[in-house]
Coordinates of C-alpha atoms and ligand atoms in Angstrom, one line a residue:
X1 CA 27.8 -8.1 25.7
X2 CA 25.2 -5.3 25.8
X3 CA 26.8 -1.9 26.0
X4 CA 28.1 -1.4 29.2
X5 CA 28.5 2.3 29.3
X6 CA 24.7 2.6 28.5
X7 CA 22.7 4.8 31.0
X8 CA 21.0 3.0 33.7
X9 CA 19.3 5.9 34.8
X10 CA 15.6 6.0 33.8
X11 CA 14.3 2.8 35.5
X12 CA 10.6 1.4 35.1
X13 CA 9.5 -1.4 37.8
X14 CA 6.8 -3.3 36.2
X15 CA 4.3 -5.0 38.5
X16 CA 1.9 -7.2 37.1
X17 CA -1.3 -7.8 39.1
X18 CA -4.3 -10.2 39.0
X19 CA -6.5 -9.7 41.8
X20 CA -4.1 -7.9 44.2
X21 CA -6.7 -5.0 45.5
X22 CA -5.1 -5.9 49.0
X23 CA -1.8 -5.4 48.0
X24 CA -1.3 -2.8 44.9
X25 CA -1.1 0.4 47.4
X26 CA 1.3 -1.3 49.7
X27 CA 3.7 -2.3 47.3
X28 CA 3.7 0.6 45.0
X29 CA 4.2 2.6 48.4
X30 CA 7.3 0.6 48.8
X31 CA 9.0 0.7 45.6
X32 CA 8.3 4.5 45.6
X33 CA 10.3 5.0 49.0
X34 CA 12.9 2.3 48.2
X35 CA 13.7 3.6 44.5
X36 CA 12.1 7.5 44.1
X37 CA 13.5 8.2 41.0
X38 CA 12.1 4.8 39.4
X39 CA 8.6 4.7 37.7
X40 CA 6.0 1.9 38.0
X41 CA 4.0 0.3 35.7
X42 CA 1.2 -1.6 37.1
X43 CA 0.3 -4.2 34.6
X44 CA -3.4 -5.4 35.1
X45 CA -5.3 -8.0 33.5
X46 CA -8.7 -6.3 34.3
X47 CA -9.0 -7.8 37.8
X48 CA -12.5 -8.6 39.0
X49 CA -11.5 -7.2 42.6
X50 CA -10.9 -3.7 41.2
X51 CA -7.2 -3.7 41.5
X52 CA -7.0 -1.4 38.1
X53 CA -9.1 1.2 39.8
X54 CA -7.1 1.5 42.8
X55 CA -4.1 1.7 40.4
X56 CA -5.7 4.3 38.5
X57 CA -6.2 6.2 41.6
X58 CA -2.7 5.9 42.5
X59 CA -1.4 7.0 39.1
X60 CA -3.7 10.3 39.1
X61 CA -1.9 11.3 42.4
X62 CA 1.6 10.5 41.3
X63 CA 3.5 10.9 37.9
X64 CA 5.7 8.2 38.7
X65 CA 3.0 5.6 38.6
X66 CA 1.4 4.2 35.5
X67 CA -1.0 1.9 34.7
X68 CA -1.4 -0.4 31.6
X69 CA -4.8 -2.0 31.6
X70 CA -5.1 -5.2 29.8
X71 CA -8.1 -7.0 28.5
X72 CA -8.3 -10.1 30.7
X73 CA -6.0 -12.8 32.4
X74 CA -3.5 -13.8 29.9
X75 CA -0.8 -14.9 32.2
X76 CA 2.3 -13.3 34.0
X77 CA 4.6 -13.6 31.2
X78 CA 2.2 -11.9 28.6
X79 CA 1.6 -9.1 31.2
X80 CA 5.4 -8.6 31.5
X81 CA 5.7 -8.7 27.6
X82 CA 3.3 -6.1 27.3
X83 CA 4.9 -3.9 30.1
X84 CA 8.4 -4.4 28.5
X85 CA 7.1 -3.0 25.0
X86 CA 5.5 -0.1 26.7
X87 CA 8.9 0.8 28.8
X88 CA 11.1 0.3 25.8
X89 CA 8.6 2.4 23.6
X90 CA 9.1 5.2 26.1
X91 CA 13.0 4.9 26.1
X92 CA 13.5 3.4 29.8
X93 CA 17.1 2.2 30.2
X94 CA 16.1 -0.4 32.9
X95 CA 13.0 -2.7 33.1
X96 CA 12.5 -4.6 36.3
X97 CA 10.1 -7.5 37.2
X98 CA 8.6 -7.3 40.6
X99 CA 5.5 -9.1 42.0
X100 CA 2.7 -7.0 43.9
X101 CA 2.0 -9.5 46.6
X102 CA 5.1 -8.5 48.9
X103 CA 6.9 -11.8 48.1
X104 CA 9.8 -9.4 46.8
X105 CA 11.4 -6.7 48.9
X106 CA 11.2 -3.5 47.1
X107 CA 13.8 -2.3 49.8
X108 CA 16.3 -4.9 48.2
X109 CA 15.9 -3.4 44.6
X110 CA 19.0 -1.1 44.9
X111 CA 21.4 -4.1 45.3
X112 CA 19.7 -5.4 41.9
X113 CA 20.2 -2.4 40.0
X114 CA 23.9 -1.9 41.6
X115 CA 24.7 -5.2 40.3
X116 CA 23.2 -4.5 36.8
X117 CA 26.3 -2.1 36.4
X118 CA 28.2 -5.1 35.6
X119 CA 25.8 -7.7 34.2
X120 CA 23.2 -7.8 31.2
X121 CA 20.2 -9.3 33.6
X122 CA 20.1 -9.5 37.2
X123 CA 18.2 -12.2 39.0
X124 CA 17.0 -11.8 42.8
X125 CA 18.1 -15.3 44.1
X126 CA 16.5 -17.5 46.8
X127 CA 18.8 -20.0 46.3
X128 CA 22.1 -18.6 46.3
X129 CA 24.2 -17.8 49.5
X130 CA 22.5 -15.2 51.6
X131 CA 19.0 -16.1 49.9
X132 CA 16.2 -16.7 52.2
X133 CA 12.8 -17.8 52.0
X134 CA 10.1 -16.5 54.8
X135 CA 6.9 -18.5 56.0
X136 CA 6.6 -20.3 52.5
X137 CA 4.8 -23.5 52.9
X138 CA 7.3 -26.6 52.4
X139 CA 5.3 -27.7 49.2
X140 CA 6.1 -24.5 47.5
X141 CA 9.7 -24.3 48.6
X142 CA 10.0 -28.1 47.2
X143 CA 8.4 -27.0 43.8
X144 CA 10.8 -24.3 43.7
X145 CA 13.6 -26.4 44.4
X146 CA 12.5 -29.2 42.1
X147 CA 11.7 -26.7 39.3
X148 CA 15.3 -25.2 39.6
X149 CA 16.8 -28.7 39.7
X150 CA 14.9 -29.6 36.5
X151 CA 15.9 -26.5 34.7
X152 CA 19.6 -27.0 35.5
X153 CA 19.4 -30.5 34.2
X154 CA 17.7 -30.0 30.8
X155 CA 19.6 -26.5 30.3
X156 CA 22.8 -27.4 31.7
X157 CA 22.9 -23.9 33.4
X158 CA 24.5 -22.9 36.6
X159 CA 22.0 -20.2 37.5
X160 CA 20.7 -21.4 40.9
X161 CA 17.3 -19.4 41.0
X162 CA 16.1 -19.6 37.0
X163 CA 12.5 -19.6 38.0
X164 CA 13.0 -16.3 40.2
X165 CA 10.5 -13.4 39.5
X166 CA 12.5 -10.5 40.5
X167 CA 14.4 -9.7 37.8
X168 CA 16.3 -6.6 36.2
X169 CA 17.3 -6.1 32.6
X170 CA 19.2 -3.5 30.7
X171 CA 17.0 -2.1 27.8
X172 CA 19.7 -3.5 25.2
X173 CA 19.3 -7.3 26.6
X174 CA 15.7 -7.2 25.9
X175 CA 16.6 -5.6 22.5
X176 CA 19.1 -8.3 21.9
X177 CA 17.1 -11.4 23.0
X178 CA 13.8 -10.0 21.0
X179 CA 10.6 -10.1 23.0
X180 CA 9.2 -12.1 20.2
X181 CA 11.1 -15.1 20.9
X182 CA 9.3 -15.7 24.4
X183 CA 7.2 -18.5 24.2
X184 CA 6.2 -19.1 28.0
X185 CA 3.1 -17.3 28.9
X186 CA 3.1 -18.4 32.4
X187 CA 5.8 -18.7 35.3
X188 CA 8.0 -20.7 32.6
X189 CA 8.2 -17.1 31.2
X190 CA 11.3 -16.4 34.1
X191 CA 13.0 -19.4 32.7
X192 CA 12.6 -18.7 29.1
X193 CA 13.9 -14.9 29.9
X194 CA 16.9 -16.2 31.6
X195 CA 17.6 -18.9 29.1
X196 CA 17.5 -16.6 25.9
X197 CA 19.6 -14.1 27.7
X198 CA 22.2 -17.0 28.3
X199 CA 22.2 -18.2 24.7
X200 CA 22.9 -14.8 23.5
X201 CA 26.1 -15.1 25.5
X202 CA 24.8 -12.4 27.7
X203 CA 25.8 -12.3 31.5
X204 CA 23.2 -13.2 34.1
X205 CA 24.1 -12.3 37.8
X206 CA 22.4 -13.3 40.9
X207 CA 22.0 -11.6 44.2
X208 CA 20.6 -13.2 47.5
X209 CA 17.1 -11.7 48.2
X210 CA 14.6 -12.5 50.8
X211 CA 11.4 -14.2 49.5
X212 CA 8.1 -14.0 51.9
X213 CA 5.2 -15.8 51.4
X214 CA 2.4 -13.3 50.6
X215 CA 0.4 -12.0 53.6
X216 CA -2.8 -11.0 51.8
X217 CA -4.7 -12.2 48.6
X218 CA -4.5 -15.5 46.9
X219 CA -1.6 -17.2 44.5
X220 CA -2.8 -17.7 41.0
X221 CA -0.2 -20.7 40.8
X222 CA -1.6 -23.7 39.3
X223 CA -0.5 -27.1 37.9
X224 CA -1.5 -25.9 34.3
X225 CA 1.0 -23.4 34.8
X226 CA 3.8 -25.9 36.2
X227 CA 3.2 -28.2 33.5
X228 CA 3.7 -25.6 30.7
X229 CA 6.9 -24.4 32.5
X230 CA 8.1 -28.1 32.8
X231 CA 7.5 -29.1 29.2
X232 CA 8.9 -26.3 27.8
X233 CA 12.1 -26.3 29.6
X234 CA 12.5 -30.0 28.4
X235 CA 12.0 -28.9 24.8
X236 CA 14.4 -26.1 25.0
X237 CA 17.0 -28.5 26.3
X238 CA 16.4 -31.1 23.8
X239 CA 16.5 -28.7 20.9
X240 CA 19.9 -26.9 22.5
X241 CA 21.3 -30.6 22.9
X242 CA 20.5 -31.5 19.2
X243 CA 22.0 -28.4 18.1
X244 CA 25.2 -28.9 20.0
X245 CA 25.3 -32.7 18.4
X246 CA 24.7 -31.2 14.9
X247 CA 27.8 -28.7 15.3
X248 CA 29.9 -31.4 16.7
X249 CA 29.2 -33.8 13.8
X250 CA 29.9 -30.6 11.4
X251 CA 28.2 -29.3 8.6
X252 CA 28.9 -31.2 5.1
X253 CA 31.3 -29.0 3.4
X254 CA 30.6 -29.3 -0.4
X255 CA 33.6 -30.8 -2.2
X256 CA 35.1 -28.1 -4.3
X257 CA 35.5 -26.1 -1.2
X258 CA 38.1 -28.7 0.2
X259 CA 41.4 -27.7 -0.2
X260 CA 40.9 -24.2 -1.2
X261 CA 42.2 -23.3 -4.6
X262 CA 43.1 -25.8 -7.3
Ligands
GDP1 N1 -1.4 -9.1 35.0 C1 -1.2 -10.6 35.5 N2 -0.7 -10.7 36.7 C2 -0.5 -11.8 37.1 C3 -1.2 -13.1 36.4 N3 -0.6 -14.5 37.2 C4 -0.2 -13.8 38.6 N4 0.2 -12.4 38.4 C5 1.0 -11.7 39.0 O1 2.1 -12.1 39.1 C6 2.8 -11.8 40.4 C7 3.4 -13.3 41.0 O2 1.8 -14.1 41.3 P1 1.4 -15.2 42.2 O3 0.0 -15.6 42.3 O4 1.9 -14.0 43.6 O5 2.3 -16.3 42.3 P2 3.2 -17.0 43.5 O6 4.0 -16.0 44.3 O7 4.2 -17.8 42.5 O8 2.2 -17.8 44.1 C8 1.6 -11.5 41.6 O9 1.8 -9.8 41.4 C9 0.3 -11.7 40.5 O10 -0.9 -10.9 40.9 C10 -1.7 -13.0 35.3 O11 -2.3 -13.6 34.5 N5 -1.8 -11.5 34.6
MG2 MG1 3.6 -14.5 45.1

């Protein structure tokens, strides 16, 4: 368990952006209103639509907004890892993942931060009682439900929305799992983070959220991203089962050690 008495005061909300020019001002504005003490880091992958410039303008006018300019599109996971490192280096106590497109409701963030008092990671969850999705195409809902079934099957976990992208971590949680161990660059990143936190015996809590389809801009979801997530999840599951089997069979002890002295 990560030290529960650690401060949760300094919060950094990381917002990854790729071509979110129509959304970045809306989302930072709503976040600032919802959690006024928190800082926001826009992690932009050199968006061709000028999202980075808009973020710079917002940051110039507000000392709670920061921008991390990255060289090019490297995936959601890579942007978050860079954001986590940026935040850990600057001593933030809590690091939050939050989409830019309005799918996550900044107004619900306080619920996650509250739940973090008694957890090491908190997931905003669409698939626990009270969670809802609004305006999502049936195909995306099926993909999310299927992805979570797949994840629970391979990893044997009880988390209902492992693929969900609204997550809050204690700094100590990220330090404990070690960011270098995260393999997934795309959306498999969310499962990767959840799995590694659980593998360290840490507590993951889920709070119900409303997830709404974006109203502006385009989704960056692709079949390549889905395949990466599916294959990696199966690989982690197989590796885990193999390790369980090995520990069941038990390590071969050297003969001299059996029976102790004499
Ligand atoms: N920096 C960065 N952000 C990304 C990348 N891919 C997606 N995002 C952001 O991650 C969030 C979720 O992506 P989105 O396309 O809405 O995915 P969907 O909601 O699953 O369709 C949005 O804020 C995107 O702008 C990427 O390669 N780099
Ligand atoms: Mg989205």
